[in-house]
Coordinates of C-alpha atoms in Angstrom, one line a residue:
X1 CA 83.0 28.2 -0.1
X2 CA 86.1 29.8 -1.7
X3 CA 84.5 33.3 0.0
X4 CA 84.0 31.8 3.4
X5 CA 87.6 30.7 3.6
X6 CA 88.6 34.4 2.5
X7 CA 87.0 35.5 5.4
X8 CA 88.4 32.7 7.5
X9 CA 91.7 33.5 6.3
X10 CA 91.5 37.1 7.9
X11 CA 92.1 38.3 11.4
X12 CA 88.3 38.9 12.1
X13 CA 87.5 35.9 10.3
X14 CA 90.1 33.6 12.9
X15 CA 87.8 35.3 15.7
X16 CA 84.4 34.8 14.1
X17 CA 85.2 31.2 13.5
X18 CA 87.6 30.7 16.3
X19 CA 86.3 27.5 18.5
X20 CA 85.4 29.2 21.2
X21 CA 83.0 31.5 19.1
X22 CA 81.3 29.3 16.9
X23 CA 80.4 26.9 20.2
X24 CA 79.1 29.5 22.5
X25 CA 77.1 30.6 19.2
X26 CA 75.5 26.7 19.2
X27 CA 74.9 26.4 22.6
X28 CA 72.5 29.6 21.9
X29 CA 70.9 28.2 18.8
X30 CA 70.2 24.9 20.3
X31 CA 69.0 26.0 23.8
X32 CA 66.2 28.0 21.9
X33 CA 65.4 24.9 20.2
X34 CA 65.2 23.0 23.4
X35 CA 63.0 25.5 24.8
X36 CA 60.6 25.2 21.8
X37 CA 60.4 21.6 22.8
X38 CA 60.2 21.5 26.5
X39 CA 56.6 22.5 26.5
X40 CA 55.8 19.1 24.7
X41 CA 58.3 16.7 26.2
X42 CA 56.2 14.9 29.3
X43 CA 58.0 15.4 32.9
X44 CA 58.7 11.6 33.1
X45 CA 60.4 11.7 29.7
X46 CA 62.3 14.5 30.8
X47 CA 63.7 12.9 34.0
X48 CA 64.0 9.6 31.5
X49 CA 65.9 11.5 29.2
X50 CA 68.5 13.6 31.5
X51 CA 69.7 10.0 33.1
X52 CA 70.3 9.1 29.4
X53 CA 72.3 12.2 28.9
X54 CA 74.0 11.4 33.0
X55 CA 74.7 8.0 30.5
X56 CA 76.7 9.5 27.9
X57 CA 78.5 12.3 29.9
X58 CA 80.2 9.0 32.1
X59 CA 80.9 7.7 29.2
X60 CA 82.9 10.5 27.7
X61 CA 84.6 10.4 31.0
X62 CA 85.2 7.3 31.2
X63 CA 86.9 7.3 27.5
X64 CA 88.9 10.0 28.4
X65 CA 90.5 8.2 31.5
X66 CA 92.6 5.8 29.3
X67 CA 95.4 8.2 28.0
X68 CA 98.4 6.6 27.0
X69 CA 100.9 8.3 28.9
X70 CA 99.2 9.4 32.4
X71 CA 101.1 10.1 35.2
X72 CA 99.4 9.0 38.5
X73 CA 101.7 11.4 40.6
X74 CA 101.5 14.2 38.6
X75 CA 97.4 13.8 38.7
X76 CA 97.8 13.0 42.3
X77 CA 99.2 15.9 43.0
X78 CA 97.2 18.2 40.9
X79 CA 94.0 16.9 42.5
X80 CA 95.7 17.6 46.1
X81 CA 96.5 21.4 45.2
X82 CA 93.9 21.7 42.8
X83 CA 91.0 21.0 45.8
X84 CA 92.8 23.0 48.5
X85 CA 92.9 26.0 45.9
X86 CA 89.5 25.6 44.6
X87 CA 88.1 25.0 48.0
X88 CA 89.9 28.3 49.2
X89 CA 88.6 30.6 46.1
X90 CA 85.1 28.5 46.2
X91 CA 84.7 28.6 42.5
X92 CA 81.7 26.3 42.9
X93 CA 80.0 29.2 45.4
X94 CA 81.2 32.0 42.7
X95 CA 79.4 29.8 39.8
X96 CA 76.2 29.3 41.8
X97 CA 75.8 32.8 43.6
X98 CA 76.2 33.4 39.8
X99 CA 73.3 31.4 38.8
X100 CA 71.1 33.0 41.6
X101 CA 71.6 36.0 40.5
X102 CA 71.1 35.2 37.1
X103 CA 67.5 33.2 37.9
X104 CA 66.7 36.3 40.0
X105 CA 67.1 38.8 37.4
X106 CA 66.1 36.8 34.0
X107 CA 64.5 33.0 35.5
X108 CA 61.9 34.2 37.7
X109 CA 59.5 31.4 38.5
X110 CA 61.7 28.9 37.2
X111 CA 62.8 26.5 40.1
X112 CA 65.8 25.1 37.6
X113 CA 67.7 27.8 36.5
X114 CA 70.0 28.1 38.2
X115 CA 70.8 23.9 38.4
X116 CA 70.4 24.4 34.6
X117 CA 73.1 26.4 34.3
X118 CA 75.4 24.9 36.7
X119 CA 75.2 21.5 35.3
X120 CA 75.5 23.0 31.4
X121 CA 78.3 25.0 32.2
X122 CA 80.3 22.1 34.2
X123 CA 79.4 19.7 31.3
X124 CA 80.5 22.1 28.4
X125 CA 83.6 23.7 30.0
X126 CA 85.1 20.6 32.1
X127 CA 86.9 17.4 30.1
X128 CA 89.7 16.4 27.7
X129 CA 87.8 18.2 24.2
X130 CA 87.5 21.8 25.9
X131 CA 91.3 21.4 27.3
X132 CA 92.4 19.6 24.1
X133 CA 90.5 21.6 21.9
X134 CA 91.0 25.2 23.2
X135 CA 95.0 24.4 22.9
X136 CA 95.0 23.2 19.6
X137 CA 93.0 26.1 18.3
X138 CA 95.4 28.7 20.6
X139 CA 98.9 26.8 19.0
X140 CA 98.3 25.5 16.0
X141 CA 95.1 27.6 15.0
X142 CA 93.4 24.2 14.6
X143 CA 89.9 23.9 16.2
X144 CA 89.0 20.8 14.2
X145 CA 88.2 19.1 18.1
X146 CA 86.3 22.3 19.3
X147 CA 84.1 21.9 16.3
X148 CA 83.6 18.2 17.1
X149 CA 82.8 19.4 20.7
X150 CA 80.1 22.2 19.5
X151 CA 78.5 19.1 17.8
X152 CA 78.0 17.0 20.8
X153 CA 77.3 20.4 22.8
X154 CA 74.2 21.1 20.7
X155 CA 72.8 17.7 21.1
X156 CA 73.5 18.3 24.8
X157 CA 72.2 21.7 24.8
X158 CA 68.8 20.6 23.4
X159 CA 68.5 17.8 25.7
X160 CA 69.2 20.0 28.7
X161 CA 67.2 23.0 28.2
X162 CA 64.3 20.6 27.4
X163 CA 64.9 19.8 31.3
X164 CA 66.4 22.6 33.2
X165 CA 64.8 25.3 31.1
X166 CA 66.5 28.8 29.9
X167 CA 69.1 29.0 32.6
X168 CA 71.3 26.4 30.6
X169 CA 71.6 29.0 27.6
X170 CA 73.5 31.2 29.6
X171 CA 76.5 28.5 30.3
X172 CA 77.2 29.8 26.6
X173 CA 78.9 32.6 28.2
X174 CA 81.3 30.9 30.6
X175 CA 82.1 27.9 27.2
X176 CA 83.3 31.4 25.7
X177 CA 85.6 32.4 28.4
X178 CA 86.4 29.6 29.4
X179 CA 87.4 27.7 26.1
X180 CA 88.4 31.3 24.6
X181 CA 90.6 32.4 27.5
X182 CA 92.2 28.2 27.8
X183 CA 92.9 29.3 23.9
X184 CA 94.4 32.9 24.9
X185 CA 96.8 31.1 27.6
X186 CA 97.8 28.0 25.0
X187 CA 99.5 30.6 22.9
X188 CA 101.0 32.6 25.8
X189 CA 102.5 29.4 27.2
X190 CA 103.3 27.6 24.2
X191 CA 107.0 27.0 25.2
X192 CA 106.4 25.1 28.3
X193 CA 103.5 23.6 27.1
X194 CA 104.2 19.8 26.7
X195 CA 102.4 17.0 25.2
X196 CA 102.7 15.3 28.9
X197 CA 101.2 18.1 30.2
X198 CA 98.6 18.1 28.1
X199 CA 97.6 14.6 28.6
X200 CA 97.8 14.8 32.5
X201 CA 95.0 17.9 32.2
X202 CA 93.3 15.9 29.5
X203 CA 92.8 12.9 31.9
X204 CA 92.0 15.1 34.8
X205 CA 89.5 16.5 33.0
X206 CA 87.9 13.7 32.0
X207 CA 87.6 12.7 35.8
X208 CA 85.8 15.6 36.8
X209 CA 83.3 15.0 33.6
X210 CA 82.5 11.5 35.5
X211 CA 82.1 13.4 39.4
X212 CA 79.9 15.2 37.2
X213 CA 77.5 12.5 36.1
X214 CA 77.4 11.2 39.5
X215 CA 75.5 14.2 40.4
X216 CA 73.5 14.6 37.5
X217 CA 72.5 10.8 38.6
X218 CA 71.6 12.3 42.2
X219 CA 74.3 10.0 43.6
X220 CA 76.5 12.5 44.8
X221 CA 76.8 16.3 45.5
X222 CA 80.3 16.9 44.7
X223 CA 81.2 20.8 44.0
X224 CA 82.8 19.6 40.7
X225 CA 83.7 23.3 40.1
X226 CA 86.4 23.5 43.1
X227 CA 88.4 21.2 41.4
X228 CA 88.5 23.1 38.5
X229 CA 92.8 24.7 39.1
X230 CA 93.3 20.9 39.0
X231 CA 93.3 20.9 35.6
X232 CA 96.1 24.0 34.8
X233 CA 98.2 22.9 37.4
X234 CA 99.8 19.5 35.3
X235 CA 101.8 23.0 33.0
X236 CA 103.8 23.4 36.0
X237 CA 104.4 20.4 37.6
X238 CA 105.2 18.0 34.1
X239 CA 108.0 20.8 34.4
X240 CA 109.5 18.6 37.3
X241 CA 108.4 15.7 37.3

């Protein structure tokens, strides 16, 4: 133990075990073990199954909604400008033209890739932990709630790749940019970086996590991933409002 926090207490040990890292590492490790077991899991237990896991991610949302603190115009507004930018840039396109090339290349045959790795990537790299987390590990080096996040990740990760198949393993690379570049920016931005403003993007997170289970439901079709500047945008306007 006292070797491992040598190493943790260098500069290439902060990276190695950095939350960003040690997650996208998990999501790897359990997606192989979901694929092990996706050859004995029935279909109807599988459909069974990802509703149960629809379940859960609403209920994280739904936790993550009651933030002491939330400011309804400054979420207002960030969900205004958030859609027109996201809309504009298409992020959800750019994630799914993503995926189809991906399933091209690497998932022939398999009709789920790139859903897989859509619906993975949204779930690991939208909501209050990967905002909360990622900022905590970029200012105060503490990526106690990233670790907590890999945890629930795995279990996640196993249950989807069960379902969706390999194309979910590969949403461990955008949890690495994502949650690694959110980490990068937390330290760059510090100064202006309040705890309002952290709790508006927590909150909006935490919406998009539910818009997300709607679809994993089948309810809805709603391109989560446009919405996605919503979240930064709370660091400029908490500035004036």
């Amino acid at each position: 133990m006292d070797f491992l926090k040598e190493i943790g207490d260098t500069a290439v040990g902060k990276i190695l075990f950095s939350g960003a890292v040690v997650n996208f590492l998990v999501v790897i490790i359990a997606g192989l073990v979901g694929l092990l077991l996706k050859k004995g899991i029935p279909e109807r237990v599988k459909n069974t199954l990802m509703y149960g896991m629809a379940f859960c991610v609403m209920y994280i949302g739904i936790t993550g909604l009651f933030e002491e603190g939330a400011n309804i115009i400054v979420i207002i507004i960030s969900f205004a400008l958030g859609s027109i930018l996201g809309e504009l840039i298409d992020f959800d396109g750019g994630i799914n033209r993503f995926g189809a090339r991906l399933q091209k290349k690497l998932g022939k045959g398999d009709s789920h890739f790139a859903e897989g790795f859509v619906t993975a990537t949204l779930l690991f790299c939208v909501g209050a932990m990967t905002v909360v987390g990622s900022i905590d590990s970029g200012i105060n080096g503490d990526n106690s709630t990233l670790y907590s996040k890999t945890v629930i990740d795995a279990v996640s990760t196993i249950a989807l790749t069960s379902t969706f198949g390999v194309g979910v393993l590969f949403a461990a690379i955008p949890v690495l940019l994502i949650e690694g570049g959110l980490t990068l920016l937390a330290a760059f931005v510090s100064p202006v970086l309040t705890d309002n403003a952290v709790t508006q993007m927590s909150v909006i997170g935490s919406a998009l996590i539910i818009a997300l289970s709607f679809n994993m439901l089948g309810i809805t079709k709603i391109k989560v991933m446009n919405y996605l500047p919503a979240i930064l945008l709370p660091i400029i306007l908490c500035i004036f409002i």
